[in-house]
GROMACS .gro file of C-alpha atoms in nm:
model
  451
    1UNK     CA    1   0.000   0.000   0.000
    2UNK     CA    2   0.159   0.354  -0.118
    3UNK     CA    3   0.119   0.694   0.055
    4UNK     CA    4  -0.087   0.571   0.378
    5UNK     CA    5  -0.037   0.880   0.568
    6UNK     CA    6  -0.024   0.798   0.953
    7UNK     CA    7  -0.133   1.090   1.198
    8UNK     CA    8  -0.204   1.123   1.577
    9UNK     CA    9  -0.446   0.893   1.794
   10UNK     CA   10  -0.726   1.060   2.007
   11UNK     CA   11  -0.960   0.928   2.342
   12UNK     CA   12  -1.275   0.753   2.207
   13UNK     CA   13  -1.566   1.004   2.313
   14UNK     CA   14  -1.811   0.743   2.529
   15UNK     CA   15  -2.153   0.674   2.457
   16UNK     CA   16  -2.415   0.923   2.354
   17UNK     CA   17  -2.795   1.056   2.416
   18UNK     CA   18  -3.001   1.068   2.141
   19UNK     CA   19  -3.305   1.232   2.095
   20UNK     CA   20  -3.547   0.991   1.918
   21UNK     CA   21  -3.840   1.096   1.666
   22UNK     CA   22  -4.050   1.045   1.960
   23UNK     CA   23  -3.834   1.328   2.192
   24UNK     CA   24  -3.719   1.085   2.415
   25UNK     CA   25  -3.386   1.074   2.545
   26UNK     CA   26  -3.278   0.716   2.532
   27UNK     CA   27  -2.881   0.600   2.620
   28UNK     CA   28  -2.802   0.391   2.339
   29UNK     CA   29  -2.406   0.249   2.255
   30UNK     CA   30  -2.273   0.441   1.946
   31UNK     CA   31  -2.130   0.092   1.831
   32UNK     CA   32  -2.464  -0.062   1.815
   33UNK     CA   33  -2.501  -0.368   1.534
   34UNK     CA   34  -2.742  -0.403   1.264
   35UNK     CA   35  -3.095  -0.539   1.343
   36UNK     CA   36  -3.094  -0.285   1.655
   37UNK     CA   37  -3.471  -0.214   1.616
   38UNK     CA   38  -3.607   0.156   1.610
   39UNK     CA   39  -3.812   0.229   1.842
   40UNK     CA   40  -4.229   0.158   1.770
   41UNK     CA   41  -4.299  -0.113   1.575
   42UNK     CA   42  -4.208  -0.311   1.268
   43UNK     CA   43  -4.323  -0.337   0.935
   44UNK     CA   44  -4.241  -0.609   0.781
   45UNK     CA   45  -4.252  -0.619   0.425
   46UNK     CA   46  -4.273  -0.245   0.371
   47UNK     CA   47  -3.916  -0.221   0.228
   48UNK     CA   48  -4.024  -0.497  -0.029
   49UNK     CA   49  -4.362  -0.283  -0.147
   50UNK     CA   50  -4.160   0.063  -0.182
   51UNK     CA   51  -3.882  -0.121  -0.367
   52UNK     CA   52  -4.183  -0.294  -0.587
   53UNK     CA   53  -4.364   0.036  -0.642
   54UNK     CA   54  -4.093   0.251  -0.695
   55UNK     CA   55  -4.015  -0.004  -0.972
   56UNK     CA   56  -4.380   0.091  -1.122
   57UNK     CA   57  -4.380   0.458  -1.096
   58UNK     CA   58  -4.050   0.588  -1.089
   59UNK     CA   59  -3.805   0.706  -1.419
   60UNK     CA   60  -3.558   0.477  -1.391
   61UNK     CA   61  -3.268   0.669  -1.376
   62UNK     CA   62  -3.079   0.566  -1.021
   63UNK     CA   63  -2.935   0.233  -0.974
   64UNK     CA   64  -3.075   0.240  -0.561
   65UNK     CA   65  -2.934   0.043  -0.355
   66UNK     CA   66  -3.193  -0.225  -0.187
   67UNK     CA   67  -3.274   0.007   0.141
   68UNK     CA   68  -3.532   0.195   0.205
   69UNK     CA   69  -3.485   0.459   0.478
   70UNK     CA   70  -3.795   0.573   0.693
   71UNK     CA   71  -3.666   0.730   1.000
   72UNK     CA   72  -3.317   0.892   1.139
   73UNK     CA   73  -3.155   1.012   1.409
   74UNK     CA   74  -2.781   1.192   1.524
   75UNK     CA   75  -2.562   0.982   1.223
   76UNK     CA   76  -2.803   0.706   1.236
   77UNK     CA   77  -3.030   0.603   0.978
   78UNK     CA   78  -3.365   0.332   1.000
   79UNK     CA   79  -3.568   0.134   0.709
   80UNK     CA   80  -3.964   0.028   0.831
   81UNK     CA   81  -3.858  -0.295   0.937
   82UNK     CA   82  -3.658  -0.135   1.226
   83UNK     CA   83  -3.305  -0.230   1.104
   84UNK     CA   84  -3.020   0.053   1.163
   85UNK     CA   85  -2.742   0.166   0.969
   86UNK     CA   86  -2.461   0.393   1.086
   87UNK     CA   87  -2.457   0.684   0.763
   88UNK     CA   88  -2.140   0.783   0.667
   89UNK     CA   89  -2.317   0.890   0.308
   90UNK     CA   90  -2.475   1.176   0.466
   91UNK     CA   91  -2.727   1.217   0.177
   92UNK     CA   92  -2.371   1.235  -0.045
   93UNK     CA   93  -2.231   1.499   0.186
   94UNK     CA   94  -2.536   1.701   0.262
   95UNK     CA   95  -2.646   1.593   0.607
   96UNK     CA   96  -2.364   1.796   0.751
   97UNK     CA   97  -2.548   1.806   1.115
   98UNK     CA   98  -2.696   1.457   1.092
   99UNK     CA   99  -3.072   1.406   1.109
  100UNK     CA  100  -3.305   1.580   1.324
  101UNK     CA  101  -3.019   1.845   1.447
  102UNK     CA  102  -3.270   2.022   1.725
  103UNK     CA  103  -3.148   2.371   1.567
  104UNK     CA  104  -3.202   2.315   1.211
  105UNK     CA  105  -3.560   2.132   1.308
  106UNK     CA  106  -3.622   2.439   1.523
  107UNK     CA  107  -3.578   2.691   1.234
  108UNK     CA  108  -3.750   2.497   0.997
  109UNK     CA  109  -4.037   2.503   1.195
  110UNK     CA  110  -4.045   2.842   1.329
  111UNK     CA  111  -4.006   2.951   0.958
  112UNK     CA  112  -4.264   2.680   0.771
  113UNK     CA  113  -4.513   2.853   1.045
  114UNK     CA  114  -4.423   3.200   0.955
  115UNK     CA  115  -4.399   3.245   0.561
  116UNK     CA  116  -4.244   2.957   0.333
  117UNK     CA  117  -4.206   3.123  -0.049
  118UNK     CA  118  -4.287   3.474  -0.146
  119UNK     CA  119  -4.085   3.429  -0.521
  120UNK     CA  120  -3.772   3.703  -0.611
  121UNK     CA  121  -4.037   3.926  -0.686
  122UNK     CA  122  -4.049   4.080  -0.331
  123UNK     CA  123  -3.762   4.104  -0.018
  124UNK     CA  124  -3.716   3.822   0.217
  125UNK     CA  125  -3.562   3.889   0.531
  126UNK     CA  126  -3.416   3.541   0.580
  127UNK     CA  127  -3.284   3.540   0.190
  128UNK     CA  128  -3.079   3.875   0.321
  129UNK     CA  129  -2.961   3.765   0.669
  130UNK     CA  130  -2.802   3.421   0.477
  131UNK     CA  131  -2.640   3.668   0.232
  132UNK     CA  132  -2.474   3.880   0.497
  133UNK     CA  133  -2.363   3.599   0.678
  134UNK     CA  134  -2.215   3.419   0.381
  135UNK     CA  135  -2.041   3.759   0.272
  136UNK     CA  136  -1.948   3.794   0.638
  137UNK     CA  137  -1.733   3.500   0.657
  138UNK     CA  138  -1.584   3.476   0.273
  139UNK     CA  139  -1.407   3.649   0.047
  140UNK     CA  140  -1.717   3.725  -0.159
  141UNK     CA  141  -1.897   4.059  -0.201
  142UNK     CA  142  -2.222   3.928  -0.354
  143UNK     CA  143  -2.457   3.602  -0.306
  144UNK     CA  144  -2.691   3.419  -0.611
  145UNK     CA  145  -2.928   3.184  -0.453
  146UNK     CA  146  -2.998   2.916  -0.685
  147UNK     CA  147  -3.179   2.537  -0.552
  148UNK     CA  148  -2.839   2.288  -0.617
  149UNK     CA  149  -2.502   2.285  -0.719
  150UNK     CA  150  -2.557   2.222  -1.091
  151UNK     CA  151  -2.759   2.546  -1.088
  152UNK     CA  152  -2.489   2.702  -0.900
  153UNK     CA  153  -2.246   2.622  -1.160
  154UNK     CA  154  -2.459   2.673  -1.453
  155UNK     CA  155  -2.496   3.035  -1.299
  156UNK     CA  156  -2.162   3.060  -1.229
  157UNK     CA  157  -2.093   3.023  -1.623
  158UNK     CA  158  -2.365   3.252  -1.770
  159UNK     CA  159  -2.191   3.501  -1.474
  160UNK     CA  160  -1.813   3.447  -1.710
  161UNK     CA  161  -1.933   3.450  -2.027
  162UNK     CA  162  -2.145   3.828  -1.900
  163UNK     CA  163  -1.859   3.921  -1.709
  164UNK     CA  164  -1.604   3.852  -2.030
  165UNK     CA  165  -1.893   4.062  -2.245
  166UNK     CA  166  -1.921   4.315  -1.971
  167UNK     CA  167  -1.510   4.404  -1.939
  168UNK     CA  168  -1.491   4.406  -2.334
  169UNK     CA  169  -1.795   4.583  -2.512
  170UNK     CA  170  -1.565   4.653  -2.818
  171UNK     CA  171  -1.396   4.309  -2.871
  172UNK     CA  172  -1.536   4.119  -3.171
  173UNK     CA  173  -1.372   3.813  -3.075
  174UNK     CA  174  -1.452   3.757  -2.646
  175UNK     CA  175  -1.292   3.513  -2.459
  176UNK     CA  176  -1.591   3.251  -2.431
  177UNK     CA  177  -1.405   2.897  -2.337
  178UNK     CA  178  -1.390   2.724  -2.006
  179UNK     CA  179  -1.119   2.483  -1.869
  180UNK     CA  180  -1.235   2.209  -1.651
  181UNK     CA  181  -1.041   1.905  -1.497
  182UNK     CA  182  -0.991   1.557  -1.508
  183UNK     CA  183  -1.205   1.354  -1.238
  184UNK     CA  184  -1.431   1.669  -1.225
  185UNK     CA  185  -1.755   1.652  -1.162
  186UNK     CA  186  -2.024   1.980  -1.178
  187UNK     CA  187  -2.347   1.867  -1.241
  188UNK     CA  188  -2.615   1.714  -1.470
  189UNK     CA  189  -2.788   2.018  -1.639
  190UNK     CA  190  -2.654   2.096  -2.001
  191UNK     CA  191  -2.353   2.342  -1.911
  192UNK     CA  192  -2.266   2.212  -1.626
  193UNK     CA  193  -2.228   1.848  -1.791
  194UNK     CA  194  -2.048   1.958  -2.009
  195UNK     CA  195  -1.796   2.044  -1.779
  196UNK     CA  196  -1.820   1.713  -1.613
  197UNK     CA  197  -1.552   1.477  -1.702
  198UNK     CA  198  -1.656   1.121  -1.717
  199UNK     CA  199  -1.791   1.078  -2.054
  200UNK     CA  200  -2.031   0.852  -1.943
  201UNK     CA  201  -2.236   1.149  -1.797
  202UNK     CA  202  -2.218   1.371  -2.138
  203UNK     CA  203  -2.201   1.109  -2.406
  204UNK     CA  204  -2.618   0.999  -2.403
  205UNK     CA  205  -2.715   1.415  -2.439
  206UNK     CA  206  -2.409   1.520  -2.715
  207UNK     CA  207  -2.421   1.798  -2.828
  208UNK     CA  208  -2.355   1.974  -2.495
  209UNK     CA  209  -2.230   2.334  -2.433
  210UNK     CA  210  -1.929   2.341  -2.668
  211UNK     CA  211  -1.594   2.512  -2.605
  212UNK     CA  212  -1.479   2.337  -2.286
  213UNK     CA  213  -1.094   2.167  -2.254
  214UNK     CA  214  -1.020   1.924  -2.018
  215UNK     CA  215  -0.698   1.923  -1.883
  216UNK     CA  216  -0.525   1.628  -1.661
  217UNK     CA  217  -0.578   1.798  -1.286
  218UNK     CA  218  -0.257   1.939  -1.139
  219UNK     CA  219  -0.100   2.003  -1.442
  220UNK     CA  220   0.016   2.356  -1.419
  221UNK     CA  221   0.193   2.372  -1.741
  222UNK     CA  222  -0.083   2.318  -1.963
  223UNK     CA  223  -0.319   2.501  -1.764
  224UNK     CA  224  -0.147   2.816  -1.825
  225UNK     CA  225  -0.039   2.817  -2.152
  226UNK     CA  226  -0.337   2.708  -2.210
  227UNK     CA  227  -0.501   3.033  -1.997
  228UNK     CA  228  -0.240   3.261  -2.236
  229UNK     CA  229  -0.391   3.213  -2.527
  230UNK     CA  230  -0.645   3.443  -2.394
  231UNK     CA  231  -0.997   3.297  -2.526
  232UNK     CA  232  -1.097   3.123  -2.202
  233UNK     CA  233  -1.414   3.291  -1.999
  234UNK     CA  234  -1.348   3.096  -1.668
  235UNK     CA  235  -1.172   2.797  -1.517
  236UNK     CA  236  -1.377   2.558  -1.333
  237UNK     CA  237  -1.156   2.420  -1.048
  238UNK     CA  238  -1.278   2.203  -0.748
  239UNK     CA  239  -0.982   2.236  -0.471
  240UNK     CA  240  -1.080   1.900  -0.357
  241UNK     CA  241  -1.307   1.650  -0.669
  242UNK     CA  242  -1.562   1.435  -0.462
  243UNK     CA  243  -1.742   1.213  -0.705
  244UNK     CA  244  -1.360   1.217  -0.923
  245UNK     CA  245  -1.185   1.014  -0.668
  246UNK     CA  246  -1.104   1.257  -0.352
  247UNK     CA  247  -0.818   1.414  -0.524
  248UNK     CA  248  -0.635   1.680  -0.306
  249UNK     CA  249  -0.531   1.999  -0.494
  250UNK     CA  250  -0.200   2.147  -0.440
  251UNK     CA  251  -0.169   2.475  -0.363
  252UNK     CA  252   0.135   2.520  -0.618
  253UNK     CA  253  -0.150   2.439  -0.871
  254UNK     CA  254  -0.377   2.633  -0.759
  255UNK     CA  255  -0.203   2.943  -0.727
  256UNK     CA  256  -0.080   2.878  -1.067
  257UNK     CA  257  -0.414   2.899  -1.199
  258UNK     CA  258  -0.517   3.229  -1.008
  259UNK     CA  259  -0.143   3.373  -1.137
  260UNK     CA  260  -0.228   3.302  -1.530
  261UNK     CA  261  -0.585   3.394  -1.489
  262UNK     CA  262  -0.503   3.789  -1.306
  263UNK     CA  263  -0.238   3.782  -1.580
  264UNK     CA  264  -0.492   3.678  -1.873
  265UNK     CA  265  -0.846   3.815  -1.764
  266UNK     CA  266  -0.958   3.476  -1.702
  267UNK     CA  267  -1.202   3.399  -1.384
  268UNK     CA  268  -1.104   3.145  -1.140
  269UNK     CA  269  -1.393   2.940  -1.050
  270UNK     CA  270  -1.373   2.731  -0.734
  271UNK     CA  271  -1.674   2.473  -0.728
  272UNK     CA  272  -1.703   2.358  -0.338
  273UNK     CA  273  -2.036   2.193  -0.352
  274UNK     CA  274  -1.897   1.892  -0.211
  275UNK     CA  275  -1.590   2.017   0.000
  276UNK     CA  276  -1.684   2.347   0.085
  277UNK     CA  277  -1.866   2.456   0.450
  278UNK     CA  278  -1.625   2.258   0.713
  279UNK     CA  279  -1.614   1.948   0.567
  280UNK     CA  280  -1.241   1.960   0.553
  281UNK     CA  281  -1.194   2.145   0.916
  282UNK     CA  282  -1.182   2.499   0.740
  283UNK     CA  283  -1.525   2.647   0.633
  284UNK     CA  284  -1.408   2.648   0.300
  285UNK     CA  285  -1.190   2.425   0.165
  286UNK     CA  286  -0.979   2.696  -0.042
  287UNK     CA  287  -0.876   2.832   0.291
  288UNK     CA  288  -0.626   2.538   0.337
  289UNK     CA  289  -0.394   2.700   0.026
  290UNK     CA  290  -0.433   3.046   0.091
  291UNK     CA  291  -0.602   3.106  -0.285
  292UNK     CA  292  -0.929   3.261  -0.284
  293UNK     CA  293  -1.153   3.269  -0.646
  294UNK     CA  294  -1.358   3.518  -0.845
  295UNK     CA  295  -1.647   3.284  -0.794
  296UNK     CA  296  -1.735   2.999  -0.529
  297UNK     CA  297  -1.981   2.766  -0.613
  298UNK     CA  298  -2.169   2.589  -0.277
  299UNK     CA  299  -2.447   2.354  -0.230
  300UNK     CA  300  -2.509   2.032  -0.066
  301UNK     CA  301  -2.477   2.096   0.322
  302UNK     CA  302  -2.574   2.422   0.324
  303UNK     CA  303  -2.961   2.437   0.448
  304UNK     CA  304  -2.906   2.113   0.605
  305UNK     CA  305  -3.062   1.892   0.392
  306UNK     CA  306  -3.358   2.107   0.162
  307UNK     CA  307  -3.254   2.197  -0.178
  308UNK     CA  308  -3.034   2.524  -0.215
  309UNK     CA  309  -2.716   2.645  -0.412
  310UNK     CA  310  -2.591   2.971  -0.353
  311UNK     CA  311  -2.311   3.124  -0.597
  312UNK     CA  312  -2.062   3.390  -0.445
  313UNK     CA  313  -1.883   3.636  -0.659
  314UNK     CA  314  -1.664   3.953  -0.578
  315UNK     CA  315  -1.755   4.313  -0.649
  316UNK     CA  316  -1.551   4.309  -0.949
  317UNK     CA  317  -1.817   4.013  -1.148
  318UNK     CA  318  -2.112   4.163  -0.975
  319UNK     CA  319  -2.114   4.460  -1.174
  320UNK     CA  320  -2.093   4.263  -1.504
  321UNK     CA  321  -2.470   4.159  -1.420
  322UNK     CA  322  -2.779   4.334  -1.457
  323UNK     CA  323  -3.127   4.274  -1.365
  324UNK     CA  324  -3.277   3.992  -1.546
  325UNK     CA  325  -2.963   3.860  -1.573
  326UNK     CA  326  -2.993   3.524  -1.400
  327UNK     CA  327  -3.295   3.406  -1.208
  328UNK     CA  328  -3.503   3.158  -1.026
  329UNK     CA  329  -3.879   3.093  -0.873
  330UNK     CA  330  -3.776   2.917  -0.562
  331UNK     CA  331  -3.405   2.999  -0.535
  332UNK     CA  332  -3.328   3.169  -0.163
  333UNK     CA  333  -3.693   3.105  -0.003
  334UNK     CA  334  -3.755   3.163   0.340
  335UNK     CA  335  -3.783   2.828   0.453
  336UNK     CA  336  -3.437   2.730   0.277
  337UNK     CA  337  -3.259   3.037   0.368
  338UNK     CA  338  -3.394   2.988   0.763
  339UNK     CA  339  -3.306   2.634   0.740
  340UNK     CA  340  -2.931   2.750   0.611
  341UNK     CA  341  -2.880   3.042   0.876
  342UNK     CA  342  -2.892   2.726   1.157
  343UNK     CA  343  -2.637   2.536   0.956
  344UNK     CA  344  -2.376   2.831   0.915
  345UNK     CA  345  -2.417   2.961   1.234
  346UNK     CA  346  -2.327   2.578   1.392
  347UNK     CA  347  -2.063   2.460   1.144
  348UNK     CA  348  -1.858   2.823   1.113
  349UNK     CA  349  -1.825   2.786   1.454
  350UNK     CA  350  -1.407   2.769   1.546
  351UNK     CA  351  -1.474   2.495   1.778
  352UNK     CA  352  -1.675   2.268   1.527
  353UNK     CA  353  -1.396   2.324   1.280
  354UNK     CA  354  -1.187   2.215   1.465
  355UNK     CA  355  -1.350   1.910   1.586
  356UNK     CA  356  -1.363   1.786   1.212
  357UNK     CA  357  -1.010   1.833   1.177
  358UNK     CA  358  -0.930   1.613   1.467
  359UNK     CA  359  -1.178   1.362   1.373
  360UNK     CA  360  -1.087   1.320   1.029
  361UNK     CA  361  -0.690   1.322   1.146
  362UNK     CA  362  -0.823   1.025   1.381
  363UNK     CA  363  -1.046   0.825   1.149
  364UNK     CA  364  -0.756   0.831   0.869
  365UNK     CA  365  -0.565   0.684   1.112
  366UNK     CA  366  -0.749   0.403   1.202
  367UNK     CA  367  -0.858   0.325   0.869
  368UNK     CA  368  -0.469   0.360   0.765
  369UNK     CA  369  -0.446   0.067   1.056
  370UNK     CA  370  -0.773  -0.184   0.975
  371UNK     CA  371  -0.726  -0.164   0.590
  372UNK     CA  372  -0.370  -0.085   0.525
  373UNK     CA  373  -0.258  -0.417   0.579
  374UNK     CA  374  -0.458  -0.555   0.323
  375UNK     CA  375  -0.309  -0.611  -0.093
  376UNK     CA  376  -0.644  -0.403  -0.223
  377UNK     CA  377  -0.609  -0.120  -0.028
  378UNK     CA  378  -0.386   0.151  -0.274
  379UNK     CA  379  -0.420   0.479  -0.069
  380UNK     CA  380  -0.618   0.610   0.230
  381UNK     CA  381  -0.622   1.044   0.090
  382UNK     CA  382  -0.846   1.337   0.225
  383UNK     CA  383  -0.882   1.595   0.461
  384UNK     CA  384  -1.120   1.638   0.754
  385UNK     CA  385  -1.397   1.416   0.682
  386UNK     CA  386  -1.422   1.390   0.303
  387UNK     CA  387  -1.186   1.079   0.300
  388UNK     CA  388  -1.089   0.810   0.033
  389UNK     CA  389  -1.017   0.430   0.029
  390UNK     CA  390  -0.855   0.389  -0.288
  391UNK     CA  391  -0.845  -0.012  -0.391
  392UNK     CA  392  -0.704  -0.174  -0.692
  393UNK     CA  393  -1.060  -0.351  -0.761
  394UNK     CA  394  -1.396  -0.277  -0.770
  395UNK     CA  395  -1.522  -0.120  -0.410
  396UNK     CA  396  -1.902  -0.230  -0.505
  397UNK     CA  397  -1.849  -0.581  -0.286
  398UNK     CA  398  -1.740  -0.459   0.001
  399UNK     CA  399  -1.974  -0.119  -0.038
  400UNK     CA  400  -2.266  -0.408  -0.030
  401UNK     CA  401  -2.139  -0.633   0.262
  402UNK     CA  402  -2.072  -0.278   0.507
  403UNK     CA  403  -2.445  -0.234   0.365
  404UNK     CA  404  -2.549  -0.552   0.450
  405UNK     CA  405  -2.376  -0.539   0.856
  406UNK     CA  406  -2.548  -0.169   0.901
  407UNK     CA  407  -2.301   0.088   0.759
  408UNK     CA  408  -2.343   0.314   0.449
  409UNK     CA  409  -2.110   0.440   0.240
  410UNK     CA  410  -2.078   0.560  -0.092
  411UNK     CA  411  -1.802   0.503  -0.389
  412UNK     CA  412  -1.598   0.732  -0.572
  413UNK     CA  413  -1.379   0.794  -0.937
  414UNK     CA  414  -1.439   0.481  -1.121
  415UNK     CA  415  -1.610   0.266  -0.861
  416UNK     CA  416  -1.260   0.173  -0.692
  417UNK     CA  417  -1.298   0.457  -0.409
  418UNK     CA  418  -1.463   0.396  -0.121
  419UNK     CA  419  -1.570   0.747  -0.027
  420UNK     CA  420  -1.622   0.831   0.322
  421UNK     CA  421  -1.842   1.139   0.413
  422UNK     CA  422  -1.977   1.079   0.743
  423UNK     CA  423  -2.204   1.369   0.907
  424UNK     CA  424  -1.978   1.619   1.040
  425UNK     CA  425  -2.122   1.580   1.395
  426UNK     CA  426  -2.022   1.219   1.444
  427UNK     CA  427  -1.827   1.081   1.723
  428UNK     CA  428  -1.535   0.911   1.760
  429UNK     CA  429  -1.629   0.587   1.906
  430UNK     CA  430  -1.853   0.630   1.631
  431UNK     CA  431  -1.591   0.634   1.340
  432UNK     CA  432  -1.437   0.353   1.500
  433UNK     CA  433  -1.760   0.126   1.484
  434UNK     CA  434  -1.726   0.229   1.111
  435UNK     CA  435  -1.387   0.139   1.058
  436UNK     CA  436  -1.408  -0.228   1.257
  437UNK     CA  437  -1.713  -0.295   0.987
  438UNK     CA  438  -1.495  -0.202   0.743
  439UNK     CA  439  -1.267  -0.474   0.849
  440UNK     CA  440  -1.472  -0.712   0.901
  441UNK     CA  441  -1.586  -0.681   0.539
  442UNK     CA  442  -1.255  -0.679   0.356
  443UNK     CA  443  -1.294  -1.056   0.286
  444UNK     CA  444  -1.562  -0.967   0.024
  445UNK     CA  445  -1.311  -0.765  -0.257
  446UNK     CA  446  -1.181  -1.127  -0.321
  447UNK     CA  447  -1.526  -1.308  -0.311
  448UNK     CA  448  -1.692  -1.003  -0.520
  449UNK     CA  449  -1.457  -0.918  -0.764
  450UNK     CA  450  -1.321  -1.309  -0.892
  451UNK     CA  451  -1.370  -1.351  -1.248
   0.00000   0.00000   0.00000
């Protein structure tokens, strides 16, 4: 196994009280096993019928896995029949205060029973407190809500391509390209596809936005003579790729890229949909190298689980857009924007920061000492708790058999990552429960992936 990066070891926090649905406090072990039963009763068979249904109804365009999740609680998640699993999925990185945070639940409420969606047509005062705060604590001047990351980015690029327009009403010939990365991934909608690496996601929809190059991430050479030639609107960057693998800018690169694009009029966009908002231990993950972007891109985590994207831009590409611009119907709602406020306010928090960092410096290290001994196991890579298990086969097997023994977890670049993006709220002894199933389930890479 190459580049298994050992750190320090940390006290196991002891068991915890969690609230249940029901609002009573019961002491439960964090390391509890599957078939732990909620509590209330069970229904068996439901699983089966929503599985058979979903079959009937549903556009089949997401390969499920065979769970069906009624109920949750702190990091842990339930199906009908009462089974538990411990999530370290987190919705794919949203769930950044687990489920049923008594904050977020509290706003939500307080809000849903106040005023939920008004439209951009009129002021919202939540819409405007979340912009503040976001401004407050970035390097950004202005805030466009959108309702994902895809829309995010896709606003992000109609914000270059004005900006380029904007800065150079005489040119006949504007700088309209984008550069994006290998391993990147931006989204499903048409533009932001297309700046999506794995041709597997553009192929089936061809033609997509044109005028995008993909060059091999971290290669600063071609990335700037590339930015020289002076045609490009934006680069699409994300300082750590998610779905690509959990691949670790340097910050050599990345200043590279904000040198060439000051010196070329290029806009450096940093997508941190998946890494951004203290999933790493800083609040945003750009913070680490000490680059900061024309544009940040955010989504997943930020209202805690209900659909947002917010896009955050300096001065300088703020005044490139004019009303009617960009837009949305239910972009920055009051209930979203409420929900959102209660995240930021927990997760900016100096303390919480720095409670991922240590976390994620212990749970490397005890992965780097369950798995590392084993001939699959390439690399253990991340920071804070967005964390990668590379393997030299397929991770689907032993994805399935954690699955199967009540963990969740998610895979990453070309199904050979096990990607591990717990909520940023879990415990210790709780990281350790996930990294003994882990173990336990090793045996299944050889079963799994024999010819």
């Amino acid at each position: 196994m190459n580049s298994l990066h050992h750190c320090l070891n940390h006290p196991i926090t002891p068991a915890t009280n969690l609230c249940r649905p029901s609002g009573k406090h019961v002491r439960v072990r964090a390391c509890t096993n599957v078939g732990v039963h909620a509590p209330g009763s069970l229904k068996v068979g439901v699983s089966k019928e929503v599985m058979e249904a979903e079959g009937r109804v549903m556009v089949g365009t997401y390969a499920r896995a065979p769970v069906v999740l009624s109920s949750g609680t702190g990091c842990k998640l339930y199906d009908p029949e009462g089974r538990e699993y411990l999530d370290l999925s987190s919705g794919i990185a949203v769930n950044a205060l687990g489920h049923g945070d008594p904050d977020w639940l509290r706003a939500v409420t307080q809000q849903a029973n106040t005023l939920t969606h008004v439209s951009n047509v009129y002021y919202s005062i939540p819409q405007v407190e979340l912009a503040k705060r976001l401004v407050a604590c970035s390097f950004a001047d202005r805030v466009f809500f959108s309702n994902s990351g895809t829309e995010a980015n896709e606003a992000a690029i109609k914000f270059a391509r004005k900006f380029q327009r904007f800065s150079h009403p005489d040119e006949k010939q504007l700088a309209t390209q984008f550069i994006s990365f290998t391993n990147s991934f931006h989204g499903r909608t048409m533009g932001a596809v297309a700046l999506t690496s794995k041709e597997h996601y553009r192929s089936p929809f061809e033609p997509v936005m044109p005028g995008v190059t993909f060059l091999e991430y971290g290669n600063i050479q071609a990335a700037t003579e590339l930015i020289q030639c002076g045609n490009t609107a934006a680069v699409f960057v994300e300082p750590i790729q998610g779905e690509g693998g959990i691949y670790s800018a340097t910050k050599e690169f990345l200043y590279s890229l904000r040198r060439a694009c000051d010196d070329f009029g290029s806009l450096l966009v940093f997508d941190e949909v998946q890494c951004g908002l203290g999933r790493t231990g800083y609040l945003w993950a750009h913070e680490a190298y000490g680059v900061v972007p024309d544009i940040m891109t955010l989504a997943k985590p930020l209202a805690g689980g209900l659909p947002i994207g917010a896009v955050l831009v300096t001065e300088r590409v703020a005044t490139a857009i004019s009303f009617g611009d960009h837009g949305s119907t239910f972009a920055g709602g009051p209930l979203v924007c409420n929900a959102a406020l209660a995240v930021l306010e927990k997760i900016s928090r100096p303390g919480f920061l720095a409670s991922v960092s240590k976390k994620g410096l212990y749970f490397k290290e005890l992965l780097i000492k369950k798995l590392g001994g084993n001939s699959h196991v390439r690399e253990v890579r991340g920071i804070g708790l967005i964390i990668g298990v590379e393997l030299d086969v397929s991770a689907s097997p032993l994805v399935n058999a954690c699955q199967n023994s009540g963990l969740l977890i998610l895979t990453a670049g070309k199904g050979n990552v096990l990607r591990l993006v717990p909520p940023l709220i879990i415990t210790e002894q709780e990281l350790e429960h996930a990294a003994e199933i882990l173990f336990k389930c090793l045996p299944a890479l050889d079963k799994g992936n024999l010819d």
